[in-house]
XYZ file of C-alpha atoms in Angstrom:
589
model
C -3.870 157.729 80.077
C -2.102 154.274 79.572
C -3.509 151.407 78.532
C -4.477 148.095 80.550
C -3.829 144.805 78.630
C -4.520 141.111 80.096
C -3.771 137.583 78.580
C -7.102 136.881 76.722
C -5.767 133.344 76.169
C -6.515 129.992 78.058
C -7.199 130.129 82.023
C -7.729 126.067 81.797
C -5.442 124.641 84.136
C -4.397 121.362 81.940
C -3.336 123.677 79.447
C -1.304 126.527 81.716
C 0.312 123.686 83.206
C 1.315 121.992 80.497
C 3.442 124.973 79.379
C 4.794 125.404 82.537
C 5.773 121.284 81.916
C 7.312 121.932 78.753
C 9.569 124.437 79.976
C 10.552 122.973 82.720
C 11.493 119.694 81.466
C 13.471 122.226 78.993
C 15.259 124.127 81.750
C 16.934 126.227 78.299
C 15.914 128.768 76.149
C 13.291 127.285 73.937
C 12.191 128.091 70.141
C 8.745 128.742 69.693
C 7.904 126.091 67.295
C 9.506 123.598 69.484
C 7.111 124.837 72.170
C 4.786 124.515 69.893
C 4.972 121.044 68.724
C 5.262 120.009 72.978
C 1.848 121.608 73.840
C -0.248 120.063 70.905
C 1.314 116.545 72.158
C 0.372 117.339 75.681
C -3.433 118.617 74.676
C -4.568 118.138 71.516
C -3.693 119.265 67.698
C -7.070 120.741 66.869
C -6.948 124.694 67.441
C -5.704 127.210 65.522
C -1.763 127.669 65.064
C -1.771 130.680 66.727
C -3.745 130.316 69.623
C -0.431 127.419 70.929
C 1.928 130.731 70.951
C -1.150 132.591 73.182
C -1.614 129.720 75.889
C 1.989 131.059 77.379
C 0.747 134.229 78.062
C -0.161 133.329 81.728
C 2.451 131.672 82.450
C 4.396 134.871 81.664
C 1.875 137.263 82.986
C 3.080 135.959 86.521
C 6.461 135.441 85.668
C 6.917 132.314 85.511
C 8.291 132.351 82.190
C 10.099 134.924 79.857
C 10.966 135.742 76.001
C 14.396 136.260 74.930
C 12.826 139.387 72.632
C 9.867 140.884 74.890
C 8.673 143.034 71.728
C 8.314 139.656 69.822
C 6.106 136.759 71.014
C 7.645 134.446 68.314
C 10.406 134.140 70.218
C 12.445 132.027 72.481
C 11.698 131.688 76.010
C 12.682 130.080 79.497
C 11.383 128.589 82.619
C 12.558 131.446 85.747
C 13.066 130.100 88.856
C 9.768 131.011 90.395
C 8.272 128.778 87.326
C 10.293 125.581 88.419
C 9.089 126.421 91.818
C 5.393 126.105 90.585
C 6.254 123.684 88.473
C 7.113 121.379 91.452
C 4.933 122.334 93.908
C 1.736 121.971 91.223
C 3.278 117.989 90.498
C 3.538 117.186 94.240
C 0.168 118.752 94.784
C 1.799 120.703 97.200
C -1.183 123.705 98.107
C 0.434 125.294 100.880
C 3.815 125.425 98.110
C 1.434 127.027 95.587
C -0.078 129.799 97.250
C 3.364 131.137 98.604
C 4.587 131.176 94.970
C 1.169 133.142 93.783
C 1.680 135.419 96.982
C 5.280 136.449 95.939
C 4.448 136.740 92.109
C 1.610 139.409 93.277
C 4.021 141.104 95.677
C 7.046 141.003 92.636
C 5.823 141.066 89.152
C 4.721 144.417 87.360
C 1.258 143.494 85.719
C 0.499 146.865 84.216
C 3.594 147.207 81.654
C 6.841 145.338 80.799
C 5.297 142.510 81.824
C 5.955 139.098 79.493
C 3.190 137.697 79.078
C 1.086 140.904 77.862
C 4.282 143.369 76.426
C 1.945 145.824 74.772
C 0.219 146.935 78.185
C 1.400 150.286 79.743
C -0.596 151.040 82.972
C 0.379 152.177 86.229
C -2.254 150.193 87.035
C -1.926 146.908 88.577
C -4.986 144.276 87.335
C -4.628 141.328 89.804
C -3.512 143.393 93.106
C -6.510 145.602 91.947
C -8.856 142.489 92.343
C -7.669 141.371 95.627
C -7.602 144.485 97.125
C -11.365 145.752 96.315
C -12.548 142.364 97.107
C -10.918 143.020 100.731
C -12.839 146.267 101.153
C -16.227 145.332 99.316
C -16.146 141.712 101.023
C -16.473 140.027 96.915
C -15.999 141.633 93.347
C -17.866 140.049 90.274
C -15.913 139.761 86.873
C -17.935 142.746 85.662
C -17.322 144.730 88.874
C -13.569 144.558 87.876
C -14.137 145.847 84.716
C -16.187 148.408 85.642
C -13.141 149.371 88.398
C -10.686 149.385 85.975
C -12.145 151.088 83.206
C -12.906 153.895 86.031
C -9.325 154.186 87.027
C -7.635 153.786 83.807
C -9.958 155.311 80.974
C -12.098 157.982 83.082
C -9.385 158.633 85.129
C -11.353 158.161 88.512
C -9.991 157.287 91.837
C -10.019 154.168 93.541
C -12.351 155.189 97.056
C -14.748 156.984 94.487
C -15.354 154.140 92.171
C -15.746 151.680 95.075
C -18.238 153.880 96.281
C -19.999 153.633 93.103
C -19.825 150.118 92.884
C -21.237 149.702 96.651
C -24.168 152.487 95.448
C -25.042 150.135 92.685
C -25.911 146.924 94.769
C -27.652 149.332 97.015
C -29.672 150.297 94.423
C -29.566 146.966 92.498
C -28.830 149.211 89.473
C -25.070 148.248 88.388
C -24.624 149.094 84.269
C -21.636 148.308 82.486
C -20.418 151.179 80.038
C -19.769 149.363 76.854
C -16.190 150.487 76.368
C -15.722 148.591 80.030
C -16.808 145.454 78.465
C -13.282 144.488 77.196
C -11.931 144.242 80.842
C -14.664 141.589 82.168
C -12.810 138.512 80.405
C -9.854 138.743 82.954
C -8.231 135.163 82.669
C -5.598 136.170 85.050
C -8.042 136.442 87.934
C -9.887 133.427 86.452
C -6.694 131.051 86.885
C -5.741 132.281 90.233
C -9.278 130.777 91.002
C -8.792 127.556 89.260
C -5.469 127.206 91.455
C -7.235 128.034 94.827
C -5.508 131.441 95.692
C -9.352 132.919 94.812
C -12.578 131.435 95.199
C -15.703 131.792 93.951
C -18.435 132.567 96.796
C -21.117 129.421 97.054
C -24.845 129.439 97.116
C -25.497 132.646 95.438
C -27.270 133.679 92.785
C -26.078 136.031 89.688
C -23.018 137.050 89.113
C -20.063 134.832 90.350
C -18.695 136.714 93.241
C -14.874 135.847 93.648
C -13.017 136.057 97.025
C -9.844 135.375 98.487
C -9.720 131.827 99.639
C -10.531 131.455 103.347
C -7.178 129.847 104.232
C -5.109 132.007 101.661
C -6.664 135.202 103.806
C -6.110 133.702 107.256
C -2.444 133.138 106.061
C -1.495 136.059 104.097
C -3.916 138.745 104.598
C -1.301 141.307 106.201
C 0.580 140.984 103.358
C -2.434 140.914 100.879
C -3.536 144.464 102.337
C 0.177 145.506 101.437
C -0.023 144.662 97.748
C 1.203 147.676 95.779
C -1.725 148.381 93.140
C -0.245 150.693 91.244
C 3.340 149.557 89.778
C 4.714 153.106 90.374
C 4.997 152.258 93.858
C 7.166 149.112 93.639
C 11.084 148.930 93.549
C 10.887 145.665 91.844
C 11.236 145.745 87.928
C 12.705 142.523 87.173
C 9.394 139.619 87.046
C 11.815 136.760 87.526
C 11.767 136.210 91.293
C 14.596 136.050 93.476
C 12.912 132.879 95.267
C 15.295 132.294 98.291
C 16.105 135.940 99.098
C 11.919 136.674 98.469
C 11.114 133.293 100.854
C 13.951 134.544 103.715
C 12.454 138.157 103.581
C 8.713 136.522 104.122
C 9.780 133.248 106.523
C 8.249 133.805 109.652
C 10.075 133.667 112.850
C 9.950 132.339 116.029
C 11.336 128.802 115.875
C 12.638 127.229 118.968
C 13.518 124.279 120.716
C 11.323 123.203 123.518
C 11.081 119.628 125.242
C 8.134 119.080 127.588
C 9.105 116.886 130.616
C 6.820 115.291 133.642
C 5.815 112.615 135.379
C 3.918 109.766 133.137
C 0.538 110.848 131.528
C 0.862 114.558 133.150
C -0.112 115.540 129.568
C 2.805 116.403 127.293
C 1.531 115.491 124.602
C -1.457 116.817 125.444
C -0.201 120.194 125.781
C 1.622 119.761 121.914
C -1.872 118.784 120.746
C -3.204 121.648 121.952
C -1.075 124.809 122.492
C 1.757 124.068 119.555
C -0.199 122.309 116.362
C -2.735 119.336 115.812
C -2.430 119.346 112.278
C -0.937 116.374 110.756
C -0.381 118.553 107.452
C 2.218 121.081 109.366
C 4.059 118.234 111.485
C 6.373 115.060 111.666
C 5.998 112.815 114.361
C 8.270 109.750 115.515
C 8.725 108.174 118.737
C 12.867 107.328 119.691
C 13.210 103.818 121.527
C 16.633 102.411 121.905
C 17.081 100.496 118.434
C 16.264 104.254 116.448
C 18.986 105.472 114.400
C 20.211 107.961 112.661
C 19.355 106.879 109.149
C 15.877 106.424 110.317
C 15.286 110.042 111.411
C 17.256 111.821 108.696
C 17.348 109.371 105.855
C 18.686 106.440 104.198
C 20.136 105.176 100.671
C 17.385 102.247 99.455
C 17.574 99.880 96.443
C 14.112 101.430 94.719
C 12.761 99.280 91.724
C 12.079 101.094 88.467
C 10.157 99.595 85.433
C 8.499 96.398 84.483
C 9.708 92.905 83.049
C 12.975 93.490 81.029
C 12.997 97.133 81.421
C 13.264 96.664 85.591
C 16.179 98.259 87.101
C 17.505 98.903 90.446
C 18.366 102.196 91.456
C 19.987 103.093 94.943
C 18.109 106.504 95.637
C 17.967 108.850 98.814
C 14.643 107.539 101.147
C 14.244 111.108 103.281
C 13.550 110.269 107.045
C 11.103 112.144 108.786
C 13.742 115.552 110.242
C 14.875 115.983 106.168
C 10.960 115.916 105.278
C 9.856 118.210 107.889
C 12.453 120.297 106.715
C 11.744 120.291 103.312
C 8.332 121.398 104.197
C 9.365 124.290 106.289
C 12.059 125.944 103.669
C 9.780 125.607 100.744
C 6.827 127.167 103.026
C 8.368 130.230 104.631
C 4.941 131.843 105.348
C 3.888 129.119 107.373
C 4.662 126.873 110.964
C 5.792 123.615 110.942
C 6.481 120.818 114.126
C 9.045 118.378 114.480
C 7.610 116.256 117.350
C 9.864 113.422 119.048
C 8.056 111.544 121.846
C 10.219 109.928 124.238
C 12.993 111.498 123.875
C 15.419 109.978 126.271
C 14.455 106.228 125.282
C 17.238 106.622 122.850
C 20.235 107.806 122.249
C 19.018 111.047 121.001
C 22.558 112.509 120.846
C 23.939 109.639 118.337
C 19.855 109.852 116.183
C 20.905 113.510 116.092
C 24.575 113.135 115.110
C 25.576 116.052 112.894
C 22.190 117.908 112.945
C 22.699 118.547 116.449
C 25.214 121.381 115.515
C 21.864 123.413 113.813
C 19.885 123.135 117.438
C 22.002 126.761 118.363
C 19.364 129.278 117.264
C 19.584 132.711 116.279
C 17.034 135.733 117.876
C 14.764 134.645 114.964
C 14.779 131.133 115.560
C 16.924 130.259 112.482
C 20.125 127.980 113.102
C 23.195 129.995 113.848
C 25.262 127.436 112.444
C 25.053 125.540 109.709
C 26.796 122.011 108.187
C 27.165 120.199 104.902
C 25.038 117.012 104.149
C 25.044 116.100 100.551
C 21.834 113.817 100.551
C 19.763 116.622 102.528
C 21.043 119.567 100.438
C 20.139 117.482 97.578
C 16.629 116.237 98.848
C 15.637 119.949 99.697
C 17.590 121.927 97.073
C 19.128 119.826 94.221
C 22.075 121.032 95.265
C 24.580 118.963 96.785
C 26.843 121.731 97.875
C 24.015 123.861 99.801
C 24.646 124.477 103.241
C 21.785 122.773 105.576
C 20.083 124.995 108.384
C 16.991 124.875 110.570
C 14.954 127.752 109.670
C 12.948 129.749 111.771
C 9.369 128.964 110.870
C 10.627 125.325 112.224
C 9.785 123.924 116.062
C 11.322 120.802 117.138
C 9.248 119.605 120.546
C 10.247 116.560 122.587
C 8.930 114.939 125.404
C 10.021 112.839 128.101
C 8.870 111.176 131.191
C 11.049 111.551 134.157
C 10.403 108.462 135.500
C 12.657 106.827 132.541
C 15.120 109.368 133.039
C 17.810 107.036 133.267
C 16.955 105.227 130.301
C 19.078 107.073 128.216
C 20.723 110.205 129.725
C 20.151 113.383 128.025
C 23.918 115.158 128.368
C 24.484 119.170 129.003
C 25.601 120.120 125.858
C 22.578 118.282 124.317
C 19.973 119.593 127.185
C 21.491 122.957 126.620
C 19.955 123.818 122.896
C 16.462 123.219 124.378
C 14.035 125.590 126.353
C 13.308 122.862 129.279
C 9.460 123.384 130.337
C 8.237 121.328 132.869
C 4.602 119.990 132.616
C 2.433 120.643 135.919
C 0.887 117.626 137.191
C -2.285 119.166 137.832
C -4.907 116.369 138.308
C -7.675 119.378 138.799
C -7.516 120.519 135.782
C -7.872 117.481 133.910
C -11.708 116.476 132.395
C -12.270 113.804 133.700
C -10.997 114.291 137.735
C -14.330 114.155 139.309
C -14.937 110.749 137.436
C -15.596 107.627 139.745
C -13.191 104.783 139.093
C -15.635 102.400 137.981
C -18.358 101.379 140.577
C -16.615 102.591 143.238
C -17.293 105.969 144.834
C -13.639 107.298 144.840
C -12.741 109.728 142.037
C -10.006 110.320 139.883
C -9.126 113.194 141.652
C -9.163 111.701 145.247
C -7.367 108.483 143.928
C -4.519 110.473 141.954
C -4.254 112.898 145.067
C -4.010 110.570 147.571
C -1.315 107.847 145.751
C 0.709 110.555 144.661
C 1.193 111.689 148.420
C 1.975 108.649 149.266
C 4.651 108.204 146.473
C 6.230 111.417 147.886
C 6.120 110.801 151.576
C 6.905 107.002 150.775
C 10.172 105.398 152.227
C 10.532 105.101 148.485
C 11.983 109.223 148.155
C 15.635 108.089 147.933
C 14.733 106.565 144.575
C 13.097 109.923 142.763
C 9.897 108.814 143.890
C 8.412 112.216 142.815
C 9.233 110.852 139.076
C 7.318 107.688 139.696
C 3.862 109.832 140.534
C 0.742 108.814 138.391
C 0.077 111.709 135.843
C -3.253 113.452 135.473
C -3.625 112.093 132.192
C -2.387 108.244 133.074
C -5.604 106.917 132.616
C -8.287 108.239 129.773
C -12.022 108.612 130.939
C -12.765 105.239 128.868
C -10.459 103.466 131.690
C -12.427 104.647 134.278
C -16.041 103.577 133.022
C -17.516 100.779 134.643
C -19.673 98.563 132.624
C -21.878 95.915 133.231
C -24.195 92.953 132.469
C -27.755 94.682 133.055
C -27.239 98.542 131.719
C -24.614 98.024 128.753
C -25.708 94.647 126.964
C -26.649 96.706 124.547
C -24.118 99.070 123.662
C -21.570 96.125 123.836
C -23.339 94.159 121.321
C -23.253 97.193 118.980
C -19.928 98.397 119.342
C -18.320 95.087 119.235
C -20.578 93.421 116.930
C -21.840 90.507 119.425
C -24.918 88.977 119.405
C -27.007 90.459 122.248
C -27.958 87.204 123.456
C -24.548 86.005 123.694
C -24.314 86.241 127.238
C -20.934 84.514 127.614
C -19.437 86.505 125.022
C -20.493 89.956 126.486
C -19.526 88.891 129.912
C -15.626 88.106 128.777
C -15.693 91.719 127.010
C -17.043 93.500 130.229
C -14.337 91.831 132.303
C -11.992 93.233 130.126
C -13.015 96.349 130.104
C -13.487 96.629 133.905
C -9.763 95.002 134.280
C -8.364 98.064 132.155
C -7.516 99.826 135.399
C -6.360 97.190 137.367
C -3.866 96.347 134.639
C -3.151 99.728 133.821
C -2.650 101.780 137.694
C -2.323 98.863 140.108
C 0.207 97.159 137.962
C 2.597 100.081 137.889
C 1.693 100.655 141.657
C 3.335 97.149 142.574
C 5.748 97.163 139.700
C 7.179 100.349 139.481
C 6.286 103.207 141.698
C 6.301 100.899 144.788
C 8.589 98.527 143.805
C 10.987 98.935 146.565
C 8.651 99.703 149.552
C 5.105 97.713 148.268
C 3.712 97.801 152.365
C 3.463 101.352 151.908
C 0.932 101.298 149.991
C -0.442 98.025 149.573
C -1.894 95.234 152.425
C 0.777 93.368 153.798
C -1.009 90.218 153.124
C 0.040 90.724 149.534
C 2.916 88.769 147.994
C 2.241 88.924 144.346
C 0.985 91.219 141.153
C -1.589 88.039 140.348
C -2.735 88.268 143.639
C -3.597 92.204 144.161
C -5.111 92.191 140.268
C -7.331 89.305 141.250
C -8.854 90.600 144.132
C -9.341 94.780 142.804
C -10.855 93.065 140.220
C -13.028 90.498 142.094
C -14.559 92.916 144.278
C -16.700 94.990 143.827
C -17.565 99.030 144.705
C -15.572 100.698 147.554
C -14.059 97.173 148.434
C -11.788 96.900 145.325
C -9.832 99.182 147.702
C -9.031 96.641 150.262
C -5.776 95.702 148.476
C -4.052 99.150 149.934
C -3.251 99.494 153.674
C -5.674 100.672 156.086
C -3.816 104.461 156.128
C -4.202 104.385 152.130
C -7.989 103.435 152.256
C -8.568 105.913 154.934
C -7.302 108.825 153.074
C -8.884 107.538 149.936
C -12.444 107.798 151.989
C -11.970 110.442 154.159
C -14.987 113.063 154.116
C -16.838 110.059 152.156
C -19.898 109.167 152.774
C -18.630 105.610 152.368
C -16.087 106.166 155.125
C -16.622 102.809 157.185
C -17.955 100.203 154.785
C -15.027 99.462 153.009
C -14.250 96.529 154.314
C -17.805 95.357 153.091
C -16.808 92.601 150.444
């Protein structure tokens, strides 16, 4: 039988990362008193001598550091790449960053022998895939669980469904003894820190033992690839623990990124549908808006002066400022196991092909969603890779979604080789299917629904069709259900007072806020009505009595109930009533 050995050092986070800080600030091979001298700076001089060689033991348990003589723990070591990675992503607090790392360091480094940061072990057995993997089929594992599991497969020579079994009879039974020569595997720091940084978690609200599990949003992420970790070492091809980071991130990077821009009619719900079939977390996305003064530097990024230091020390360093494409980007290469969203409303209300300049060449994607080309940009390469010289590409675990309205179409044209890169979806405008279509428009007894319906045939059948009327129809989502409330004097004193901090007896006050409120729609529909959609043929829609905006806004909002539709022609208002019960006192004012 082998033997199974674990660091039996410090699992404190200040301290692991404070090695990993020393080295990496290093970036060289590194003497041991050196190291030595660095640490007690960084936490304190007061424990033993020996224990400062000890507290690198984690560090090199998972790789992230190794010894120039792996028989000798006096000696030099180094930072590996996967440690810088850590490194970085533990100093920008970077979670998602961090549990890719500890994923790939499970999936790469041998635990049970050869392994830096405890030399003298020689097990086939793997310690922390072990863990993970019975706490996946028993639903939790206590520390003494483990070491009851281990000391079964490794000193008794049991198997791993028998000694689960065991483990599951015991909290049957409520009858679980430790053997005494088990005892040495319960203090398992390795599993301990892999708690402390959030990969693990330690189930709440019970009582006893702590019972560890895997993170909730660690499992949701990686769990396929959890259930795949190797716990015996005899089954990996990996021998090496320094990990290949890129080629490990490529072979991981999920798949599937595309270019997709969402066009419709105003408020038919584009962004809507980003919100919620594509993502709605902030954490996984970059958002900007293009208008016609955006620019390049403002999407991908910009030399600034930045001020460094105080008083006589200040200086004035000219430093990279990322915009928000290079940031998004960043975030998807260094998080190949997860989605990210590139979202650019309004699209074609600037010049999207000059804000794109040279990234437009990575919008070509592969099957995988990865660019097929790539180009050279010194200030991204160095931003994402400190390396000037890397090539830039769009991975595929990146989505870039646009919207634009078709109505401003001609704002700035979108040209074919630019429309070409993108999967063009059109948005339905499908006022049935939006939440708030049976809603009255304010005291009146016409819907949403019936009100969208019947403008938006008009628009079509309008004289108006020579001008793309059917861009200029009023989306499902124009208006929000807020817009369509009606408030007043008597029934909402109250709740005005409250929500805008009034006095309630402050008639005059609450009176000027209710008109406001009420005049949302007018100002909001009827306004584009007369300027925009109708602009050309306004006695299509509207009373032929009317000569100006002031006019038609005045009266809709004067009136009251069914008569605030007296401002559209007599065909308009009959449609807008027809099967009402109303039908016939519209003209009542």
């Amino acid at each position: 039988m082998g033997k199974i050995v674990m660091p039996k050092n410090s699992a404190l986070l200040h301290e692991v990362e404070s090695v990993l800080k020393i080295y990496y600030e290093a970036n060289d091979w590194l003497h041991n008193s050196v190291y030595k001298e660095r640490l007690k700076e960084l936490i304190g001089p007061d424990q033993y001598s020996s224990s400062y060689t000890k507290k690198a033991q984690i560090t090199s348990y998972f790789g992230f550091t190794v010894w120039e003589d792996i028989n000798n723990p006096q000696s030099k070591r180094r930072i590996t790449e996967s440690g810088k990675a850590i490194y970085e992503a533990i100093r920008d607090n970077n979670k998602n960053r961090i549990q890719e790392i500890l994923m790939q360091s499970l999936e790469t480094v041998k635990f049970g022998r050869e392994n830096y940061g405890s030399p003298e072990s020689d097990s086939d057995v793997e310690p922390p895939n072990l863990y993970i993997r019975a706490i996946l089929d028993l639903e939790y594992l206590t520390y003494r669980e483990f070491a009851y599991l281990l000391w079964k497969l490794e000193d008794v020579g049991g198997n791993y469904t028998d000694s689960l079994q065991e483990i599951r009879r015991m909290r049957t039974e409520n009858s679980f003894v430790l053997d005494e020569e088990a005892s040495k595997y319960a203090d398992c720091k390795p599993i301990m820190v892999l708690v402390r940084w959030g990969f693990l978690a330690e189930q709440e609200n019970v009582a006893g033992p702590k019972r560890i599990i895997v993170e909730p949003t660690v499992l949701e992420q990686y769990e396929k690839r959890l259930r795949n970790l190797k716990v015996y070492n005899i089954d990996k091809d990996v021998s090496d623990p320094i990990i290949d980071r890129d080629r490990t991130m490529e072979i991981n990077r999920l798949t599937g990124g595309n270019n997709i821009l969402l066009y419709g009619v105003p408020g038919s719900g584009k962004s809507h549908e980003i919100k919620t079939k594509y993502c709605n977390d902030f954490n996984l996305m970059e958002r900007v808006v293009f208008h016609p003064d955006y620019m390049n530097t403002d999407f991908v990024g910009q030399i600034l002066p930045t001020v460094k230091g105080e008083g006589e020390e200040k200086e004035i360093t000219y430093d990279f400022t990322p915009g928000p494409f290079t940031r998004v980007l960043k975030k998807a290469i260094e998080n190949p196991g997860s989605h990210y969203y590139l979202v650019i409303e309004e699209i074609n209300r600037g010049n999207a092909p000059a804000i794109f300049g040279e990234i437009f060449q990575l919008l070509d994607r592969d099957d995988d969603g990865k660019s097929s080309y790539e180009i050279t940009n010194y200030n991204i390469a160095n931003e994402i890779f400190n390396e000037k010289e890397r090539p830039i590409y769009i991975p595929s675990n990146l989505h870039i979604l646009a919207t634009m309205n078709t109505a401003d179409q001609n704002v700035f044209t979108l040209d074919t080789a630019f429309q070409r890169r993108w999967n063009m979806k059109m948005i339905e405008n499908d006022v049935t299917k939006a939440e708030h279509a049976d809603i009255k428009i304010l005291d009146t007894n016409v819907t949403w629904k019936k009100f969208n319906t019947t403008i938006n045939n008009q628009i079509i059948t309008s004289s108006a069709s020579t001008l793309s009327s059917e861009d200029k129809r009023l989306g499902a989502y124009f208006v929000t259900k807020n817009v369509l409330q009606y408030y007043s004097i008597t029934e909402n004193r109250e709740e005005i007072s409250e929500k805008y901090k009034v006095d309630s007896s402050d008639t005059e006050r609450i009176n000027r806020i209710i008109q406001d409120l009420n005049s949302r729609f007018g100002d909001k529909v009827i306004k584009y009505l007369w300027d925009d959609a109708f602009k050309f043929s306004r006695e299509d829609l509207f009373d032929s009595s009317y000569k100006s905006l002031e006019k038609v806004l005045d009266d809709f909002n004067r009136y009251t109930a069914d008569a605030r539709f007296n401002i559209f022609n007599q065909d308009i208002r009959e449609d807008l009533f027809l099967d009402s019960s109303t039908e016939g006192n519209i003209n009542e004012q």
